[in-house]
PDB file of C-alpha atoms in Angstrom:
ATOM      1  CA  MET A   1     103.577  98.804 125.017  1.00  0.00           C
ATOM      2  CA  LEU A   2     100.585  96.466 125.151  1.00  0.00           C
ATOM      3  CA  LYS A   3      99.050  98.222 122.162  1.00  0.00           C
ATOM      4  CA  ALA A   4     102.333  97.790 120.320  1.00  0.00           C
ATOM      5  CA  LEU A   5     102.291  94.036 121.003  1.00  0.00           C
ATOM      6  CA  LEU A   6      98.727  93.873 119.699  1.00  0.00           C
ATOM      7  CA  LEU A   7      99.895  95.572 116.503  1.00  0.00           C
ATOM      8  CA  SER A   8     102.562  92.875 116.155  1.00  0.00           C
ATOM      9  CA  VAL A   9      99.806  90.247 116.324  1.00  0.00           C
ATOM     10  CA  TRP A  10      97.413  91.980 113.928  1.00  0.00           C
ATOM     11  CA  TYR A  11     100.139  92.583 111.335  1.00  0.00           C
ATOM     12  CA  ASP A  12     102.304  89.502 112.110  1.00  0.00           C
ATOM     13  CA  LEU A  13     105.399  91.619 112.828  1.00  0.00           C
ATOM     14  CA  SER A  14     108.687  90.565 114.408  1.00  0.00           C
ATOM     15  CA  ASP A  15     110.176  92.791 117.108  1.00  0.00           C
ATOM     16  CA  VAL A  16     112.490  94.362 114.540  1.00  0.00           C
ATOM     17  CA  LYS A  17     109.644  95.075 112.094  1.00  0.00           C
ATOM     18  CA  LEU A  18     107.441  96.387 114.908  1.00  0.00           C
ATOM     19  CA  ALA A  19     110.128  98.835 116.061  1.00  0.00           C
ATOM     20  CA  GLU A  20     110.611 100.032 112.489  1.00  0.00           C
ATOM     21  CA  ALA A  21     106.867 100.451 111.926  1.00  0.00           C
ATOM     22  CA  LEU A  22     106.399 102.444 115.136  1.00  0.00           C
ATOM     23  CA  ASP A  23     109.223 104.754 114.115  1.00  0.00           C
ATOM     24  CA  ASP A  24     107.864 105.183 110.605  1.00  0.00           C
ATOM     25  CA  ARG A  25     104.055 104.986 110.629  1.00  0.00           C
ATOM     26  CA  ALA A  26     102.001 107.853 112.072  1.00  0.00           C
ATOM     27  CA  SER A  27      98.921 105.661 112.478  1.00  0.00           C
ATOM     28  CA  PHE A  28     100.857 103.188 114.654  1.00  0.00           C
ATOM     29  CA  ARG A  29     102.216 106.065 116.761  1.00  0.00           C
ATOM     30  CA  ARG A  30      98.725 107.478 117.324  1.00  0.00           C
ATOM     31  CA  PHE A  31      97.286 104.091 118.231  1.00  0.00           C
ATOM     32  CA  CYS A  32      99.983 103.478 120.859  1.00  0.00           C
ATOM     33  CA  GLY A  33      99.862 107.033 122.216  1.00  0.00           C
ATOM     34  CA  PHE A  34     103.300 108.257 121.097  1.00  0.00           C
ATOM     35  CA  ALA A  35     103.643 111.924 120.161  1.00  0.00           C
ATOM     36  CA  ALA A  36     104.914 112.789 116.691  1.00  0.00           C
ATOM     37  CA  GLY A  37     108.456 113.642 117.824  1.00  0.00           C
ATOM     38  CA  GLU A  38     108.665 111.187 120.708  1.00  0.00           C
ATOM     39  CA  PRO A  39     111.207 108.335 120.511  1.00  0.00           C
ATOM     40  CA  THR A  40     109.578 104.927 120.105  1.00  0.00           C
ATOM     41  CA  PRO A  41     110.761 101.660 121.737  1.00  0.00           C
ATOM     42  CA  GLU A  42     113.543  99.672 120.113  1.00  0.00           C
ATOM     43  CA  ARG A  43     113.201  95.912 119.717  1.00  0.00           C
ATOM     44  CA  ARG A  44     114.902  94.965 122.998  1.00  0.00           C
ATOM     45  CA  ALA A  45     112.274  96.961 124.905  1.00  0.00           C
ATOM     46  CA  PHE A  46     109.625  94.518 123.682  1.00  0.00           C
ATOM     47  CA  VAL A  47     111.736  91.567 124.855  1.00  0.00           C
ATOM     48  CA  ARG A  48     112.044  93.103 128.325  1.00  0.00           C
ATOM     49  CA  PHE A  49     108.340  93.977 128.430  1.00  0.00           C
ATOM     50  CA  ARG A  50     107.291  90.416 127.566  1.00  0.00           C
ATOM     51  CA  LYS A  51     109.594  89.037 130.265  1.00  0.00           C
ATOM     52  CA  GLU A  52     107.900  91.262 132.840  1.00  0.00           C
ATOM     53  CA  LEU A  53     104.437  90.218 131.652  1.00  0.00           C
ATOM     54  CA  VAL A  54     105.387  86.552 132.016  1.00  0.00           C
ATOM     55  CA  ARG A  55     107.193  87.033 135.344  1.00  0.00           C
ATOM     56  CA  HIS A  56     104.134  88.659 136.934  1.00  0.00           C
ATOM     57  CA  GLY A  57     101.493  86.570 135.114  1.00  0.00           C
ATOM     58  CA  LEU A  58     100.048  89.761 133.647  1.00  0.00           C
ATOM     59  CA  ASP A  59      99.041  88.159 130.342  1.00  0.00           C
ATOM     60  CA  MET A  60      96.241  86.361 132.226  1.00  0.00           C
ATOM     61  CA  VAL A  61      95.277  89.552 134.065  1.00  0.00           C
ATOM     62  CA  LEU A  62      95.138  91.560 130.829  1.00  0.00           C
ATOM     63  CA  PHE A  63      93.136  88.918 128.989  1.00  0.00           C
ATOM     64  CA  GLU A  64      90.606  88.679 131.820  1.00  0.00           C
ATOM     65  CA  ALA A  65      90.344  92.481 132.040  1.00  0.00           C
ATOM     66  CA  VAL A  66      89.602  92.862 128.315  1.00  0.00           C
ATOM     67  CA  THR A  67      87.109  89.972 128.407  1.00  0.00           C
ATOM     68  CA  ARG A  68      85.361  91.509 131.425  1.00  0.00           C
ATOM     69  CA  GLN A  69      85.045  94.850 129.606  1.00  0.00           C
ATOM     70  CA  LEU A  70      83.495  93.130 126.579  1.00  0.00           C
ATOM     71  CA  ASP A  71      81.102  91.303 128.899  1.00  0.00           C
ATOM     72  CA  GLU A  72      80.058  94.581 130.537  1.00  0.00           C
ATOM     73  CA  LYS A  73      79.322  96.078 127.119  1.00  0.00           C
ATOM     74  CA  ASN A  74      77.140  93.062 126.203  1.00  0.00           C
ATOM     75  CA  VAL A  75      79.429  92.071 123.349  1.00  0.00           C
ATOM     76  CA  ILE A  76      79.551  88.524 124.731  1.00  0.00           C
ATOM     77  CA  VAL A  77      76.104  87.020 124.224  1.00  0.00           C
ATOM     78  CA  LYS A  78      75.684  84.315 126.868  1.00  0.00           C
ATOM     79  CA  THR A  79      73.526  81.898 124.932  1.00  0.00           C
ATOM     80  CA  GLY A  80      76.065  79.098 125.148  1.00  0.00           C
ATOM     81  CA  THR A  81      79.694  78.034 125.230  1.00  0.00           C
ATOM     82  CA  LEU A  82      81.905  76.190 122.753  1.00  0.00           C
ATOM     83  CA  VAL A  83      84.921  74.289 124.092  1.00  0.00           C
ATOM     84  CA  ASP A  84      87.804  72.788 122.132  1.00  0.00           C
ATOM     85  CA  ALA A  85      91.606  72.660 121.970  1.00  0.00           C
ATOM     86  CA  THR A  86      94.158  73.330 119.260  1.00  0.00           C
ATOM     87  CA  ILE A  87      97.751  72.129 118.950  1.00  0.00           C
ATOM     88  CA  ILE A  88     100.484  74.673 118.182  1.00  0.00           C
ATOM     89  CA  ALA A  89     104.005  73.595 117.234  1.00  0.00           C
ATOM     90  CA  SER A  90     106.877  74.663 119.499  1.00  0.00           C
ATOM     91  CA  ALA A  91     109.486  77.207 118.458  1.00  0.00           C
ATOM     92  CA  SER A  92     112.249  74.601 118.681  1.00  0.00           C
ATOM     93  CA  ILE A  93     112.145  70.808 118.911  1.00  0.00           C
ATOM     94  CA  MET A  94     115.673  70.683 120.316  1.00  0.00           C
ATOM     95  CA  LYS A  95     115.556  73.593 122.797  1.00  0.00           C
ATOM     96  CA  ASP A  96     111.986  73.659 124.107  1.00  0.00           C
ATOM     97  CA  GLU A  97     112.013  71.123 126.934  1.00  0.00           C
ATOM     98  CA  GLU A  98     108.549  72.027 128.238  1.00  0.00           C
ATOM     99  CA  ALA A  99     106.787  71.132 124.970  1.00  0.00           C
ATOM    100  CA  ARG A 100     105.641  67.556 124.340  1.00  0.00           C
ATOM    101  CA  TRP A 101     104.973  65.308 121.362  1.00  0.00           C
ATOM    102  CA  VAL A 102     101.421  64.341 120.472  1.00  0.00           C
ATOM    103  CA  GLY A 103      99.849  62.396 117.626  1.00  0.00           C
ATOM    104  CA  HIS A 104      96.962  64.074 115.851  1.00  0.00           C
ATOM    105  CA  ARG A 105      94.617  61.724 114.003  1.00  0.00           C
ATOM    106  CA  ARG A 106      96.196  60.748 110.701  1.00  0.00           C
ATOM    107  CA  LYS A 107      98.611  63.694 110.702  1.00  0.00           C
ATOM    108  CA  ALA A 108     102.266  63.588 111.679  1.00  0.00           C
ATOM    109  CA  ALA A 109     103.094  63.948 115.385  1.00  0.00           C
ATOM    110  CA  VAL A 110     103.599  67.521 116.603  1.00  0.00           C
ATOM    111  CA  HIS A 111     106.033  68.795 119.235  1.00  0.00           C
ATOM    112  CA  GLY A 112     104.389  71.701 120.975  1.00  0.00           C
ATOM    113  CA  TYR A 113     101.617  72.992 123.174  1.00  0.00           C
ATOM    114  CA  LYS A 114      97.861  72.840 123.368  1.00  0.00           C
ATOM    115  CA  ALA A 115      95.554  75.833 123.831  1.00  0.00           C
ATOM    116  CA  HIS A 116      92.346  74.824 125.624  1.00  0.00           C
ATOM    117  CA  VAL A 117      89.716  77.421 124.754  1.00  0.00           C
ATOM    118  CA  ALA A 118      86.113  78.355 125.535  1.00  0.00           C
ATOM    119  CA  THR A 119      84.236  80.838 123.346  1.00  0.00           C
ATOM    120  CA  ASP A 120      80.708  82.178 123.359  1.00  0.00           C
ATOM    121  CA  ALA A 121      78.496  80.191 121.021  1.00  0.00           C
ATOM    122  CA  ASP A 122      77.322  83.020 118.753  1.00  0.00           C
ATOM    123  CA  GLY A 123      79.914  85.796 118.583  1.00  0.00           C
ATOM    124  CA  GLY A 124      83.170  83.847 118.556  1.00  0.00           C
ATOM    125  CA  ILE A 125      84.563  85.840 121.497  1.00  0.00           C
ATOM    126  CA  VAL A 126      87.169  83.856 123.454  1.00  0.00           C
ATOM    127  CA  ARG A 127      86.221  83.747 127.143  1.00  0.00           C
ATOM    128  CA  ARG A 128      88.714  81.367 128.757  1.00  0.00           C
ATOM    129  CA  ILE A 129      92.165  79.975 127.843  1.00  0.00           C
ATOM    130  CA  GLU A 130      94.437  77.436 129.508  1.00  0.00           C
ATOM    131  CA  MET A 131      97.793  76.312 128.108  1.00  0.00           C
ATOM    132  CA  THR A 132      99.345  72.871 128.543  1.00  0.00           C
ATOM    133  CA  PRO A 133     101.945  70.710 126.829  1.00  0.00           C
ATOM    134  CA  ALA A 134     100.446  69.116 123.721  1.00  0.00           C
ATOM    135  CA  ASN A 135     100.059  65.647 125.252  1.00  0.00           C
ATOM    136  CA  VAL A 136      97.438  66.679 127.853  1.00  0.00           C
ATOM    137  CA  ASN A 137      94.017  65.189 127.078  1.00  0.00           C
ATOM    138  CA  ASP A 138      91.378  67.693 125.980  1.00  0.00           C
ATOM    139  CA  GLY A 139      88.627  66.315 128.192  1.00  0.00           C
ATOM    140  CA  ARG A 140      90.638  66.765 131.389  1.00  0.00           C
ATOM    141  CA  MET A 141      90.715  70.551 130.884  1.00  0.00           C
ATOM    142  CA  LEU A 142      86.992  71.299 130.616  1.00  0.00           C
ATOM    143  CA  GLY A 143      86.723  72.446 134.232  1.00  0.00           C
ATOM    144  CA  ALA A 144      89.669  74.814 133.788  1.00  0.00           C
ATOM    145  CA  VAL A 145      88.080  76.724 130.894  1.00  0.00           C
ATOM    146  CA  LEU A 146      84.376  76.454 131.712  1.00  0.00           C
ATOM    147  CA  PRO A 147      83.066  79.992 132.397  1.00  0.00           C
ATOM    148  CA  SER A 148      80.451  80.849 134.994  1.00  0.00           C
ATOM    149  CA  ASP A 149      76.905  80.718 133.641  1.00  0.00           C
ATOM    150  CA  PRO A 150      77.997  78.777 130.526  1.00  0.00           C
ATOM    151  CA  GLY A 151      74.547  78.069 129.064  1.00  0.00           C
ATOM    152  CA  ASN A 152      74.458  75.200 126.586  1.00  0.00           C
ATOM    153  CA  VAL A 153      77.964  73.727 126.414  1.00  0.00           C
ATOM    154  CA  HIS A 154      79.081  72.151 123.119  1.00  0.00           C
ATOM    155  CA  ALA A 155      82.301  70.159 122.728  1.00  0.00           C
ATOM    156  CA  ASP A 156      83.505  67.138 120.792  1.00  0.00           C
ATOM    157  CA  LEU A 157      83.659  63.475 121.805  1.00  0.00           C
ATOM    158  CA  ALA A 158      86.923  63.917 123.742  1.00  0.00           C
ATOM    159  CA  TYR A 159      84.922  65.774 126.418  1.00  0.00           C
ATOM    160  CA  ALA A 160      82.072  63.259 126.656  1.00  0.00           C
ATOM    161  CA  SER A 161      82.214  61.898 130.206  1.00  0.00           C
ATOM    162  CA  SER A 162      79.964  61.778 133.252  1.00  0.00           C
ATOM    163  CA  ARG A 163      82.501  63.920 135.148  1.00  0.00           C
ATOM    164  CA  ASN A 164      82.328  66.705 132.567  1.00  0.00           C
ATOM    165  CA  LYS A 165      78.529  66.583 132.456  1.00  0.00           C
ATOM    166  CA  MET A 166      78.551  67.054 136.216  1.00  0.00           C
ATOM    167  CA  LEU A 167      80.955  70.000 135.933  1.00  0.00           C
ATOM    168  CA  ILE A 168      78.654  71.664 133.411  1.00  0.00           C
ATOM    169  CA  ARG A 169      75.601  71.080 135.598  1.00  0.00           C
ATOM    170  CA  ASP A 170      77.366  72.410 138.710  1.00  0.00           C
ATOM    171  CA  ALA A 171      78.276  75.595 136.774  1.00  0.00           C
ATOM    172  CA  GLY A 172      74.601  76.124 135.948  1.00  0.00           C
ATOM    173  CA  GLY A 173      74.923  75.015 132.339  1.00  0.00           C
ATOM    174  CA  SER A 174      73.330  72.376 130.162  1.00  0.00           C
ATOM    175  CA  SER A 175      75.397  69.630 128.527  1.00  0.00           C
ATOM    176  CA  ARG A 176      75.341  69.384 124.746  1.00  0.00           C
ATOM    177  CA  LEU A 177      78.207  66.913 124.661  1.00  0.00           C
ATOM    178  CA  PRO A 178      77.972  64.145 122.052  1.00  0.00           C
ATOM    179  CA  GLY A 179      76.969  60.657 123.149  1.00  0.00           C
ATOM    180  CA  ARG A 180      78.735  57.358 122.687  1.00  0.00           C
ATOM    181  CA  ALA A 181      77.174  54.306 121.055  1.00  0.00           C
ATOM    182  CA  LEU A 182      75.216  52.147 123.524  1.00  0.00           C
ATOM    183  CA  CYS A 183      73.056  49.070 123.269  1.00  0.00           C
ATOM    184  CA  GLY A 184      69.558  49.681 121.932  1.00  0.00           C
ATOM    185  CA  GLY A 185      69.494  48.618 118.330  1.00  0.00           C
ATOM    186  CA  ALA A 186      69.536  50.426 115.016  1.00  0.00           C
ATOM    187  CA  GLU A 187      66.837  52.924 115.929  1.00  0.00           C
ATOM    188  CA  ALA A 188      68.662  54.092 119.077  1.00  0.00           C
ATOM    189  CA  LEU A 189      71.916  54.356 117.138  1.00  0.00           C
ATOM    190  CA  GLU A 190      70.205  56.460 114.460  1.00  0.00           C
ATOM    191  CA  ARG A 191      68.853  58.865 117.100  1.00  0.00           C
ATOM    192  CA  LEU A 192      72.288  59.121 118.693  1.00  0.00           C
ATOM    193  CA  GLU A 193      73.997  59.871 115.375  1.00  0.00           C
ATOM    194  CA  ALA A 194      71.382  62.520 114.534  1.00  0.00           C
ATOM    195  CA  ARG A 195      71.926  64.238 117.886  1.00  0.00           C
ATOM    196  CA  ASN A 196      75.706  64.086 117.520  1.00  0.00           C
ATOM    197  CA  ARG A 197      75.469  65.689 114.085  1.00  0.00           C
ATOM    198  CA  GLU A 198      73.327  68.459 115.539  1.00  0.00           C
ATOM    199  CA  VAL A 199      75.684  69.278 118.434  1.00  0.00           C
ATOM    200  CA  GLY A 200      78.712  68.858 116.161  1.00  0.00           C
ATOM    201  CA  HIS A 201      77.359  71.448 113.738  1.00  0.00           C
ATOM    202  CA  VAL A 202      77.283  74.032 116.544  1.00  0.00           C
ATOM    203  CA  ARG A 203      80.601  72.942 118.097  1.00  0.00           C
ATOM    204  CA  ARG A 204      82.490  73.367 114.805  1.00  0.00           C
ATOM    205  CA  ARG A 205      82.052  77.152 114.947  1.00  0.00           C
ATOM    206  CA  ILE A 206      85.032  77.345 117.319  1.00  0.00           C
ATOM    207  CA  GLU A 207      87.297  76.014 114.567  1.00  0.00           C
ATOM    208  CA  LYS A 208      86.877  79.353 112.776  1.00  0.00           C
ATOM    209  CA  VAL A 209      88.562  81.018 115.743  1.00  0.00           C
ATOM    210  CA  PHE A 210      91.526  78.645 115.559  1.00  0.00           C
ATOM    211  CA  GLY A 211      91.710  79.078 111.790  1.00  0.00           C
ATOM    212  CA  THR A 212      91.849  82.863 112.130  1.00  0.00           C
ATOM    213  CA  TRP A 213      94.573  82.628 114.770  1.00  0.00           C
ATOM    214  CA  LYS A 214      96.774  80.453 112.590  1.00  0.00           C
ATOM    215  CA  ARG A 215      95.989  81.923 109.181  1.00  0.00           C
ATOM    216  CA  SER A 216      95.869  85.639 109.993  1.00  0.00           C
ATOM    217  CA  TYR A 217      97.720  86.118 113.279  1.00  0.00           C
ATOM    218  CA  GLY A 218     100.835  83.989 112.809  1.00  0.00           C
ATOM    219  CA  LEU A 219      99.959  81.327 115.396  1.00  0.00           C
ATOM    220  CA  ARG A 220     100.982  78.398 113.222  1.00  0.00           C
ATOM    221  CA  ARG A 221     104.057  78.038 115.441  1.00  0.00           C
ATOM    222  CA  MET A 222     105.147  79.464 118.778  1.00  0.00           C
ATOM    223  CA  TRP A 223     107.511  82.424 118.591  1.00  0.00           C
ATOM    224  CA  TRP A 224     109.186  81.849 121.962  1.00  0.00           C
ATOM    225  CA  ILE A 225     110.347  78.904 124.088  1.00  0.00           C
ATOM    226  CA  GLY A 226     108.585  77.657 127.229  1.00  0.00           C
ATOM    227  CA  LEU A 227     105.023  77.148 128.462  1.00  0.00           C
ATOM    228  CA  ALA A 228     104.687  80.575 130.097  1.00  0.00           C
ATOM    229  CA  LYS A 229     105.760  82.415 126.942  1.00  0.00           C
ATOM    230  CA  ALA A 230     103.497  80.186 124.845  1.00  0.00           C
ATOM    231  CA  GLY A 231     100.621  81.261 127.084  1.00  0.00           C
ATOM    232  CA  LEU A 232     101.555  84.913 126.578  1.00  0.00           C
ATOM    233  CA  GLN A 233     101.560  84.521 122.799  1.00  0.00           C
ATOM    234  CA  VAL A 234      98.183  82.781 122.740  1.00  0.00           C
ATOM    235  CA  ARG A 235      96.541  85.273 125.110  1.00  0.00           C
ATOM    236  CA  LEU A 236      97.852  88.245 123.116  1.00  0.00           C
ATOM    237  CA  THR A 237      96.429  86.601 120.005  1.00  0.00           C
ATOM    238  CA  ALA A 238      93.090  86.058 121.748  1.00  0.00           C
ATOM    239  CA  ILE A 239      92.928  89.700 122.902  1.00  0.00           C
ATOM    240  CA  ALA A 240      93.696  90.881 119.365  1.00  0.00           C
ATOM    241  CA  SER A 241      91.099  88.577 117.803  1.00  0.00           C
ATOM    242  CA  ASN A 242      88.483  89.475 120.435  1.00  0.00           C
ATOM    243  CA  LEU A 243      88.932  93.191 119.754  1.00  0.00           C
ATOM    244  CA  THR A 244      88.694  92.665 116.000  1.00  0.00           C
ATOM    245  CA  ARG A 245      85.596  90.509 116.416  1.00  0.00           C
ATOM    246  CA  THR A 246      84.078  93.128 118.747  1.00  0.00           C
ATOM    247  CA  ARG A 247      84.547  95.840 116.126  1.00  0.00           C
ATOM    248  CA  ASN A 248      82.740  93.662 113.578  1.00  0.00           C
ATOM    249  CA  ILE A 249      79.896  92.828 115.983  1.00  0.00           C
ATOM    250  CA  LEU A 250      79.330  96.514 116.805  1.00  0.00           C
ATOM    251  CA  ARG A 251      79.331  97.394 113.109  1.00  0.00           C
ATOM    252  CA  GLU A 252      76.722  94.705 112.451  1.00  0.00           C
ATOM    253  CA  ARG A 253      74.522  96.085 115.238  1.00  0.00           C
ATOM    254  CA  VAL A 254      74.683  99.604 113.827  1.00  0.00           C
ATOM    255  CA  ALA A 255      73.832  98.325 110.338  1.00  0.00           C
TER     256      ALA A 255
END
């Protein structure tokens, strides 16, 4: 059933389309472990399965298990950590009471949730995820997503605080957070801007992960209502993207 849900992420399939594809496509059957003549789940089975995953918090367990396996196979290269958050619109403005409104720079306000994410700096493998309503400040969530042994930690200006620098140091990492303008004249300001450009160039790699989620995996909007189900959707997407990225990394190593 988990493999079937991953197929729905990779191919952006609704429950109805997923049930039809499993019944019709031999490759989908083989991937999920169904025999040629075996009945496949109907759409309501996926609804019940997701409810059980949410009820027992198994989406977090599954995500951590897959991430741990990738770590054991040295797919995650621990040279550093990128931290950022992305806003995802709710499934329903009227019905989703756990989502919140948030302004986003010059864009229109969004009613939804925020995925706080940490990835490895080089491979783009997602290592930690926390979900909140969209109005929670990014910088407050650094401690929740910071992995053990984080290496050099890059994030944007929203995370730049003495508290977060201390959290990074206590985890055994090194802060590469941008600095804020201080007194010191034009020369000091020039050095600060040069450093911020350098750390920003590395930090922006995480935006490719968010772009892939929303462009290729249907995460432009939540499919279901409520924070717990939003977390399930994002973690399934992260597992699917991590496995795809792992396949590409292993192919590059062989080449």
